[in-house]
Amino acid sequence: LYVGLFHPTAGPVNLYEARFASEKLRTLAMAENLVCPWPDCNVPADRCQVHHIDAHKHGGHTKPSNLTMLCKYHNGVNDDDGPRKKHRPGKTKRGKPKRGRMRRHRGKIRLHTPGGKLVGNTHDLSNMGAMDLI
Ligand SMILES: [Zn+2]
């Protein structure tokens, strides 16, 4: 007997949402960013924490496209409550980011600064991640 939920056009629905990344997800995030992607940071990915680009507390999923590595410091200062593209009805509108927040832009992880610029890390290893090799 198999039990599951299936959307009529999208197919199987994932009913199990994990808060923490599996080792597989962590490995994928490390392969994408060999160092913390925050500009001018040089902490190697294997010493970083897995970060939800769209914060888990705001409904961000634990899936490869929503994860990146950030060092402990930058994971702490990232503005998880920054503005988002869509505001759901009933939710309070979030303010302007203070230190900025990480975003995925055209497939790559960038810092969205409080001034609205998208800035990548220029460390030598930052352009050797998986997304830079394809
Ligand atoms: Zn960092």
GROMACS .gro file of N, CA and C and ligand atoms in nm:
model
  403
    1LEU      N    1   0.085  -0.119   0.000
    1LEU     CA    2   0.000   0.000   0.000
    1LEU      C    3   0.089   0.124   0.000
    2TYR      N    4   0.062   0.216  -0.089
    2TYR     CA    5   0.133   0.344  -0.095
    2TYR      C    6   0.036   0.457  -0.064
    3VAL      N    7   0.077   0.549   0.021
    3VAL     CA    8  -0.007   0.663   0.057
    3VAL      C    9   0.070   0.790   0.027
    4GLY      N   10   0.007   0.885  -0.036
    4GLY     CA   11   0.071   1.013  -0.065
    4GLY      C   12  -0.030   1.112  -0.116
    5LEU      N   13   0.013   1.236  -0.127
    5LEU     CA   14  -0.073   1.341  -0.180
    5LEU      C   15  -0.021   1.381  -0.317
    6PHE      N   16  -0.111   1.389  -0.414
    6PHE     CA   17  -0.072   1.420  -0.551
    6PHE      C   18  -0.155   1.536  -0.603
    7HIS      N   19  -0.085   1.639  -0.652
    7HIS     CA   20  -0.152   1.753  -0.714
    7HIS      C   21  -0.192   1.713  -0.855
    8PRO      N   22  -0.309   1.755  -0.901
    8PRO     CA   23  -0.357   1.709  -1.032
    8PRO      C   24  -0.265   1.742  -1.150
    9THR      N   25  -0.189   1.852  -1.142
    9THR     CA   26  -0.099   1.885  -1.254
    9THR      C   27   0.048   1.885  -1.215
   10ALA      N   28   0.080   1.913  -1.088
   10ALA     CA   29   0.221   1.921  -1.045
   10ALA      C   30   0.278   1.787  -1.003
   11GLY      N   31   0.192   1.691  -0.973
   11GLY     CA   32   0.240   1.559  -0.934
   11GLY      C   33   0.253   1.544  -0.783
   12PRO      N   34   0.349   1.461  -0.738
   12PRO     CA   35   0.362   1.432  -0.595
   12PRO      C   36   0.389   1.559  -0.513
   13VAL      N   37   0.329   1.566  -0.394
   13VAL     CA   38   0.347   1.680  -0.304
   13VAL      C   39   0.433   1.635  -0.187
   14ASN      N   40   0.538   1.713  -0.157
   14ASN     CA   41   0.625   1.681  -0.045
   14ASN      C   42   0.559   1.725   0.085
   15LEU      N   43   0.516   1.629   0.164
   15LEU     CA   44   0.449   1.660   0.290
   15LEU      C   45   0.547   1.668   0.406
   16TYR      N   46   0.671   1.634   0.381
   16TYR     CA   47   0.770   1.633   0.485
   16TYR      C   48   0.867   1.748   0.462
   17GLU      N   49   0.863   1.849   0.544
   17GLU     CA   50   0.950   1.965   0.528
   17GLU      C   51   1.050   1.966   0.643
   18ALA      N   52   1.175   1.946   0.610
   18ALA     CA   53   1.279   1.941   0.712
   18ALA      C   54   1.336   2.080   0.734
   19ARG      N   55   1.368   2.111   0.858
   19ARG     CA   56   1.429   2.240   0.892
   19ARG      C   57   1.576   2.241   0.858
   20PHE      N   58   1.643   2.130   0.884
   20PHE     CA   59   1.788   2.125   0.866
   20PHE      C   60   1.824   2.051   0.738
   21ALA      N   61   1.929   2.097   0.672
   21ALA     CA   62   1.973   2.036   0.547
   21ALA      C   63   2.036   1.900   0.574
   22SER      N   64   2.011   1.807   0.484
   22SER     CA   65   2.074   1.676   0.491
   22SER      C   66   2.221   1.691   0.449
   23GLU      N   67   2.297   1.585   0.467
   23GLU     CA   68   2.438   1.589   0.425
   23GLU      C   69   2.448   1.609   0.274
   24LYS      N   70   2.353   1.552   0.201
   24LYS     CA   71   2.352   1.569   0.055
   24LYS      C   72   2.330   1.716   0.018
   25LEU      N   73   2.235   1.782   0.082
   25LEU     CA   74   2.208   1.923   0.053
   25LEU      C   75   2.327   2.010   0.093
   26ARG      N   76   2.390   1.976   0.204
   26ARG     CA   77   2.507   2.051   0.250
   26ARG      C   78   2.621   2.037   0.149
   27THR      N   79   2.640   1.917   0.099
   27THR     CA   80   2.746   1.893   0.000
   27THR      C   81   2.719   1.972  -0.128
   28LEU      N   82   2.594   1.976  -0.174
   28LEU     CA   83   2.558   2.053  -0.293
   28LEU      C   84   2.586   2.201  -0.271
   29ALA      N   85   2.550   2.252  -0.155
   29ALA     CA   86   2.572   2.395  -0.125
   29ALA      C   87   2.721   2.427  -0.119
   30MET      N   88   2.801   2.334  -0.065
   30MET     CA   89   2.946   2.356  -0.058
   30MET      C   90   3.009   2.350  -0.197
   31ALA      N   91   2.956   2.264  -0.285
   31ALA     CA   92   3.008   2.255  -0.421
   31ALA      C   93   2.977   2.382  -0.500
   32GLU      N   94   2.867   2.447  -0.465
   32GLU     CA   95   2.830   2.569  -0.535
   32GLU      C   96   2.915   2.687  -0.489
   33ASN      N   97   2.940   2.697  -0.361
   33ASN     CA   98   3.017   2.809  -0.306
   33ASN      C   99   3.131   2.753  -0.221
   34LEU      N  100   3.251   2.760  -0.272
   34LEU     CA  101   3.366   2.702  -0.201
   34LEU      C  102   3.408   2.786  -0.082
   35VAL      N  103   3.370   2.913  -0.084
   35VAL     CA  104   3.390   3.001   0.032
   35VAL      C  105   3.257   3.072   0.059
   36CYS      N  106   3.244   3.128   0.177
   36CYS     CA  107   3.125   3.207   0.211
   36CYS      C  108   3.103   3.310   0.100
   37PRO      N  109   2.983   3.317   0.040
   37PRO     CA  110   2.962   3.407  -0.073
   37PRO      C  111   2.943   3.554  -0.037
   38TRP      N  112   2.948   3.589   0.090
   38TRP     CA  113   2.936   3.730   0.130
   38TRP      C  114   3.060   3.803   0.079
   39PRO      N  115   3.045   3.921   0.016
   39PRO     CA  116   3.160   3.993  -0.040
   39PRO      C  117   3.274   4.010   0.060
   40ASP      N  118   3.395   3.983   0.015
   40ASP     CA  119   3.520   3.999   0.090
   40ASP      C  120   3.537   3.899   0.204
   41CYS      N  121   3.455   3.797   0.210
   41CYS     CA  122   3.471   3.695   0.314
   41CYS      C  123   3.560   3.583   0.258
   42ASN      N  124   3.638   3.520   0.345
   42ASN     CA  125   3.727   3.413   0.298
   42ASN      C  126   3.715   3.285   0.379
   43VAL      N  127   3.603   3.267   0.449
   43VAL     CA  128   3.583   3.145   0.528
   43VAL      C  129   3.547   3.030   0.434
   44PRO      N  130   3.624   2.920   0.438
   44PRO     CA  131   3.595   2.806   0.350
   44PRO      C  132   3.457   2.745   0.380
   45ALA      N  133   3.396   2.691   0.274
   45ALA     CA  134   3.261   2.637   0.287
   45ALA      C  135   3.251   2.528   0.393
   46ASP      N  136   3.356   2.448   0.410
   46ASP     CA  137   3.346   2.339   0.507
   46ASP      C  138   3.348   2.390   0.651
   47ARG      N  139   3.372   2.520   0.668
   47ARG     CA  140   3.362   2.580   0.801
   47ARG      C  141   3.241   2.674   0.811
   48CYS      N  142   3.152   2.668   0.711
   48CYS     CA  143   3.034   2.754   0.707
   48CYS      C  144   2.910   2.678   0.755
   49GLN      N  145   2.803   2.754   0.772
   49GLN     CA  146   2.674   2.698   0.808
   49GLN      C  147   2.584   2.699   0.684
   50VAL      N  148   2.490   2.606   0.679
   50VAL     CA  149   2.393   2.606   0.570
   50VAL      C  150   2.290   2.716   0.600
   51HIS      N  151   2.267   2.800   0.501
   51HIS     CA  152   2.178   2.916   0.517
   51HIS      C  153   2.059   2.905   0.422
   52HIS      N  154   1.939   2.932   0.473
   52HIS     CA  155   1.819   2.940   0.389
   52HIS      C  156   1.814   3.079   0.328
   53ILE      N  157   1.817   3.089   0.195
   53ILE     CA  158   1.811   3.219   0.128
   53ILE      C  159   1.678   3.287   0.160
   54ASP      N  160   1.568   3.220   0.140
   54ASP     CA  161   1.439   3.265   0.193
   54ASP      C  162   1.424   3.195   0.327
   55ALA      N  163   1.422   3.274   0.431
   55ALA     CA  164   1.427   3.221   0.567
   55ALA      C  165   1.322   3.113   0.591
   56HIS      N  166   1.364   3.007   0.659
   56HIS     CA  167   1.272   2.899   0.692
   56HIS      C  168   1.154   2.950   0.773
   57LYS      N  169   1.179   3.047   0.862
   57LYS     CA  170   1.071   3.101   0.946
   57LYS      C  171   0.968   3.178   0.865
   58HIS      N  172   1.004   3.216   0.742
   58HIS     CA  173   0.910   3.285   0.655
   58HIS      C  174   0.859   3.193   0.544
   59GLY      N  175   0.879   3.064   0.561
   59GLY     CA  176   0.825   2.967   0.466
   59GLY      C  177   0.925   2.918   0.363
   60GLY      N  178   1.052   2.960   0.375
   60GLY     CA  179   1.154   2.914   0.282
   60GLY      C  180   1.178   2.764   0.298
   61HIS      N  181   1.188   2.695   0.187
   61HIS     CA  182   1.202   2.550   0.191
   61HIS      C  183   1.347   2.506   0.201
   62THR      N  184   1.366   2.389   0.258
   62THR     CA  185   1.498   2.329   0.266
   62THR      C  186   1.520   2.247   0.140
   63LYS      N  187   1.556   2.317   0.033
   63LYS     CA  188   1.579   2.253  -0.097
   63LYS      C  189   1.702   2.319  -0.159
   64PRO      N  190   1.769   2.250  -0.251
   64PRO     CA  191   1.897   2.300  -0.302
   64PRO      C  192   1.894   2.444  -0.350
   65SER      N  193   1.791   2.484  -0.424
   65SER     CA  194   1.790   2.620  -0.480
   65SER      C  195   1.771   2.728  -0.374
   66ASN      N  196   1.729   2.690  -0.254
   66ASN     CA  197   1.708   2.789  -0.147
   66ASN      C  198   1.819   2.785  -0.043
   67LEU      N  199   1.925   2.710  -0.069
   67LEU     CA  200   2.031   2.696   0.031
   67LEU      C  201   2.162   2.750  -0.022
   68THR      N  202   2.243   2.802   0.069
   68THR     CA  203   2.380   2.839   0.038
   68THR      C  204   2.461   2.824   0.167
   69MET      N  205   2.591   2.836   0.154
   69MET     CA  206   2.676   2.832   0.273
   69MET      C  207   2.704   2.976   0.314
   70LEU      N  208   2.702   3.004   0.443
   70LEU     CA  209   2.746   3.132   0.498
   70LEU      C  210   2.827   3.104   0.623
   71CYS      N  211   2.932   3.182   0.644
   71CYS     CA  212   3.007   3.166   0.768
   71CYS      C  213   2.916   3.205   0.885
   72LYS      N  214   2.955   3.163   1.003
   72LYS     CA  215   2.871   3.186   1.120
   72LYS      C  216   2.839   3.335   1.137
   73TYR      N  217   2.940   3.420   1.117
   73TYR     CA  218   2.918   3.564   1.135
   73TYR      C  219   2.817   3.619   1.034
   74HIS      N  220   2.838   3.588   0.906
   74HIS     CA  221   2.748   3.642   0.804
   74HIS      C  222   2.610   3.577   0.808
   75ASN      N  223   2.602   3.454   0.854
   75ASN     CA  224   2.471   3.392   0.873
   75ASN      C  225   2.395   3.468   0.982
   76GLY      N  226   2.471   3.522   1.078
   76GLY     CA  227   2.408   3.596   1.188
   76GLY      C  228   2.365   3.737   1.148
   77VAL      N  229   2.442   3.803   1.062
   77VAL     CA  230   2.408   3.942   1.027
   77VAL      C  231   2.318   3.951   0.904
   78ASN      N  232   2.300   3.839   0.830
   78ASN     CA  233   2.211   3.841   0.715
   78ASN      C  234   2.071   3.883   0.760
   79ASP      N  235   2.012   3.974   0.685
   79ASP     CA  236   1.880   4.026   0.722
   79ASP      C  237   1.770   3.935   0.669
   80ASP      N  238   1.735   3.836   0.749
   80ASP     CA  239   1.631   3.740   0.709
   80ASP      C  240   1.495   3.806   0.691
   81ASP      N  241   1.475   3.921   0.754
   81ASP     CA  242   1.343   3.986   0.749
   81ASP      C  243   1.336   4.094   0.642
   82GLY      N  244   1.435   4.098   0.552
   82GLY     CA  245   1.437   4.200   0.448
   82GLY      C  246   1.318   4.191   0.355
   83PRO      N  247   1.308   4.291   0.267
   83PRO     CA  248   1.192   4.292   0.176
   83PRO      C  249   1.192   4.170   0.086
   84ARG      N  250   1.075   4.125   0.055
   84ARG     CA  251   1.059   4.011  -0.035
   84ARG      C  252   0.975   4.057  -0.152
   85LYS      N  253   0.983   3.982  -0.260
   85LYS     CA  254   0.913   4.021  -0.382
   85LYS      C  255   0.762   4.026  -0.361
   86LYS      N  256   0.711   3.928  -0.291
   86LYS     CA  257   0.566   3.920  -0.275
   86LYS      C  258   0.532   3.927  -0.126
   87HIS      N  259   0.432   4.002  -0.094
   87HIS     CA  260   0.383   4.007   0.043
   87HIS      C  261   0.249   3.936   0.046
   88ARG      N  262   0.242   3.838   0.131
   88ARG     CA  263   0.118   3.764   0.142
   88ARG      C  264   0.016   3.845   0.221
   89PRO      N  265  -0.110   3.836   0.181
   89PRO     CA  266  -0.213   3.907   0.256
   89PRO      C  267  -0.211   3.866   0.403
   90GLY      N  268  -0.226   3.962   0.489
   90GLY     CA  269  -0.228   3.933   0.631
   90GLY      C  270  -0.092   3.936   0.696
   91LYS      N  271   0.012   3.935   0.617
   91LYS     CA  272   0.148   3.943   0.672
   91LYS      C  273   0.190   4.089   0.679
   92THR      N  274   0.268   4.121   0.779
   92THR     CA  275   0.315   4.259   0.789
   92THR      C  276   0.424   4.282   0.685
   93LYS      N  277   0.430   4.401   0.630
   93LYS     CA  278   0.530   4.437   0.531
   93LYS      C  279   0.665   4.453   0.601
   94ARG      N  280   0.764   4.391   0.544
   94ARG     CA  281   0.894   4.393   0.609
   94ARG      C  282   0.974   4.516   0.567
   95GLY      N  283   1.060   4.564   0.656
   95GLY     CA  284   1.136   4.686   0.632
   95GLY      C  285   1.255   4.666   0.542
   96LYS      N  286   1.329   4.771   0.522
   96LYS     CA  287   1.449   4.769   0.438
   96LYS      C  288   1.560   4.691   0.508
   97PRO      N  289   1.638   4.615   0.432
   97PRO     CA  290   1.745   4.539   0.498
   97PRO      C  291   1.848   4.630   0.562
   98LYS      N  292   1.907   4.582   0.671
   98LYS     CA  293   2.005   4.663   0.743
   98LYS      C  294   2.146   4.636   0.691
   99ARG      N  295   2.188   4.510   0.685
   99ARG     CA  296   2.319   4.474   0.633
   99ARG      C  297   2.308   4.411   0.495
  100GLY      N  298   2.187   4.389   0.453
  100GLY     CA  299   2.165   4.319   0.328
  100GLY      C  300   2.133   4.173   0.353
  101ARG      N  301   2.097   4.107   0.247
  101ARG     CA  302   2.061   3.966   0.258
  101ARG      C  303   2.104   3.894   0.132
  102MET      N  304   2.130   3.765   0.148
  102MET     CA  305   2.172   3.686   0.034
  102MET      C  306   2.051   3.656  -0.054
  103ARG      N  307   2.076   3.659  -0.185
  103ARG     CA  308   1.972   3.627  -0.283
  103ARG      C  309   2.034   3.543  -0.393
  104ARG      N  310   1.950   3.465  -0.458
  104ARG     CA  311   1.995   3.394  -0.577
  104ARG      C  312   1.950   3.478  -0.696
  105HIS      N  313   2.049   3.523  -0.775
  105HIS     CA  314   2.020   3.607  -0.892
  105HIS      C  315   2.085   3.543  -1.013
  106ARG      N  316   2.002   3.509  -1.112
  106ARG     CA  317   2.050   3.441  -1.232
  106ARG      C  318   2.133   3.318  -1.197
  107GLY      N  319   2.087   3.248  -1.098
  107GLY     CA  320   2.150   3.122  -1.059
  107GLY      C  321   2.264   3.134  -0.960
  108LYS      N  322   2.310   3.255  -0.934
  108LYS     CA  323   2.425   3.271  -0.846
  108LYS      C  324   2.387   3.345  -0.717
  109ILE      N  325   2.465   3.319  -0.614
  109ILE     CA  326   2.437   3.377  -0.483
  109ILE      C  327   2.503   3.514  -0.474
  110ARG      N  328   2.424   3.614  -0.443
  110ARG     CA  329   2.474   3.751  -0.433
  110ARG      C  330   2.420   3.817  -0.307
  111LEU      N  331   2.496   3.915  -0.256
  111LEU     CA  332   2.447   3.997  -0.146
  111LEU      C  333   2.360   4.107  -0.204
  112HIS      N  334   2.237   4.117  -0.157
  112HIS     CA  335   2.148   4.228  -0.193
  112HIS      C  336   2.170   4.335  -0.086
  113THR      N  337   2.244   4.438  -0.124
  113THR     CA  338   2.282   4.540  -0.025
  113THR      C  339   2.161   4.626   0.011
  114PRO      N  340   2.170   4.696   0.124
  114PRO     CA  341   2.060   4.786   0.161
  114PRO      C  342   2.032   4.891   0.053
  115GLY      N  343   2.134   4.926  -0.027
  115GLY     CA  344   2.115   5.022  -0.136
  115GLY      C  345   2.056   4.961  -0.262
  116GLY      N  346   2.034   4.830  -0.261
  116GLY     CA  347   1.970   4.764  -0.374
  116GLY      C  348   2.064   4.702  -0.476
  117LYS      N  349   2.196   4.706  -0.450
  117LYS     CA  350   2.291   4.645  -0.543
  117LYS      C  351   2.307   4.496  -0.513
  118LEU      N  352   2.339   4.420  -0.617
  118LEU     CA  353   2.369   4.278  -0.600
  118LEU      C  354   2.520   4.262  -0.614
  119VAL      N  355   2.584   4.214  -0.509
  119VAL     CA  356   2.730   4.207  -0.505
  119VAL      C  357   2.773   4.064  -0.474
  120GLY      N  358   2.868   4.014  -0.551
  120GLY     CA  359   2.922   3.882  -0.527
  120GLY      C  360   3.056   3.890  -0.456
  121ASN      N  361   3.101   3.778  -0.406
  121ASN     CA  362   3.232   3.771  -0.343
  121ASN      C  363   3.338   3.763  -0.454
  122THR      N  364   3.446   3.838  -0.439
  122THR     CA  365   3.551   3.838  -0.542
  122THR      C  366   3.670   3.753  -0.503
  123HIS      N  367   3.657   3.672  -0.399
  123HIS     CA  368   3.764   3.581  -0.356
  123HIS      C  369   3.802   3.489  -0.473
  124ASP      N  370   3.931   3.452  -0.480
  124ASP     CA  371   3.980   3.368  -0.590
  124ASP      C  372   3.898   3.239  -0.607
  125LEU      N  373   3.853   3.180  -0.498
  125LEU     CA  374   3.778   3.055  -0.505
  125LEU      C  375   3.630   3.076  -0.538
  126SER      N  376   3.585   3.202  -0.534
  126SER     CA  377   3.443   3.228  -0.556
  126SER      C  378   3.399   3.201  -0.698
  127ASN      N  379   3.492   3.205  -0.792
  127ASN     CA  380   3.452   3.176  -0.931
  127ASN      C  381   3.490   3.035  -0.973
  128MET      N  382   3.511   2.949  -0.875
  128MET     CA  383   3.544   2.809  -0.905
  128MET      C  384   3.437   2.714  -0.854
  129GLY      N  385   3.324   2.767  -0.809
  129GLY     CA  386   3.214   2.683  -0.763
  129GLY      C  387   3.141   2.619  -0.879
  130ALA      N  388   3.054   2.525  -0.848
  130ALA     CA  389   2.985   2.448  -0.951
  130ALA      C  390   2.908   2.536  -1.050
  131MET      N  391   2.841   2.639  -1.003
  131MET     CA  392   2.761   2.723  -1.092
  131MET      C  393   2.848   2.808  -1.184
  132ASP      N  394   2.974   2.827  -1.147
  132ASP     CA  395   3.065   2.905  -1.233
  132ASP      C  396   3.132   2.816  -1.336
  133LEU      N  397   3.122   2.685  -1.320
  133LEU     CA  398   3.189   2.594  -1.409
  133LEU      C  399   3.099   2.543  -1.521
  134ILE      N  400   2.970   2.576  -1.512
  134ILE     CA  401   2.877   2.528  -1.617
  134ILE      C  402   2.845   2.640  -1.713
  135ZN      ZN  403   3.129   3.509   0.563
   0.00000   0.00000   0.00000
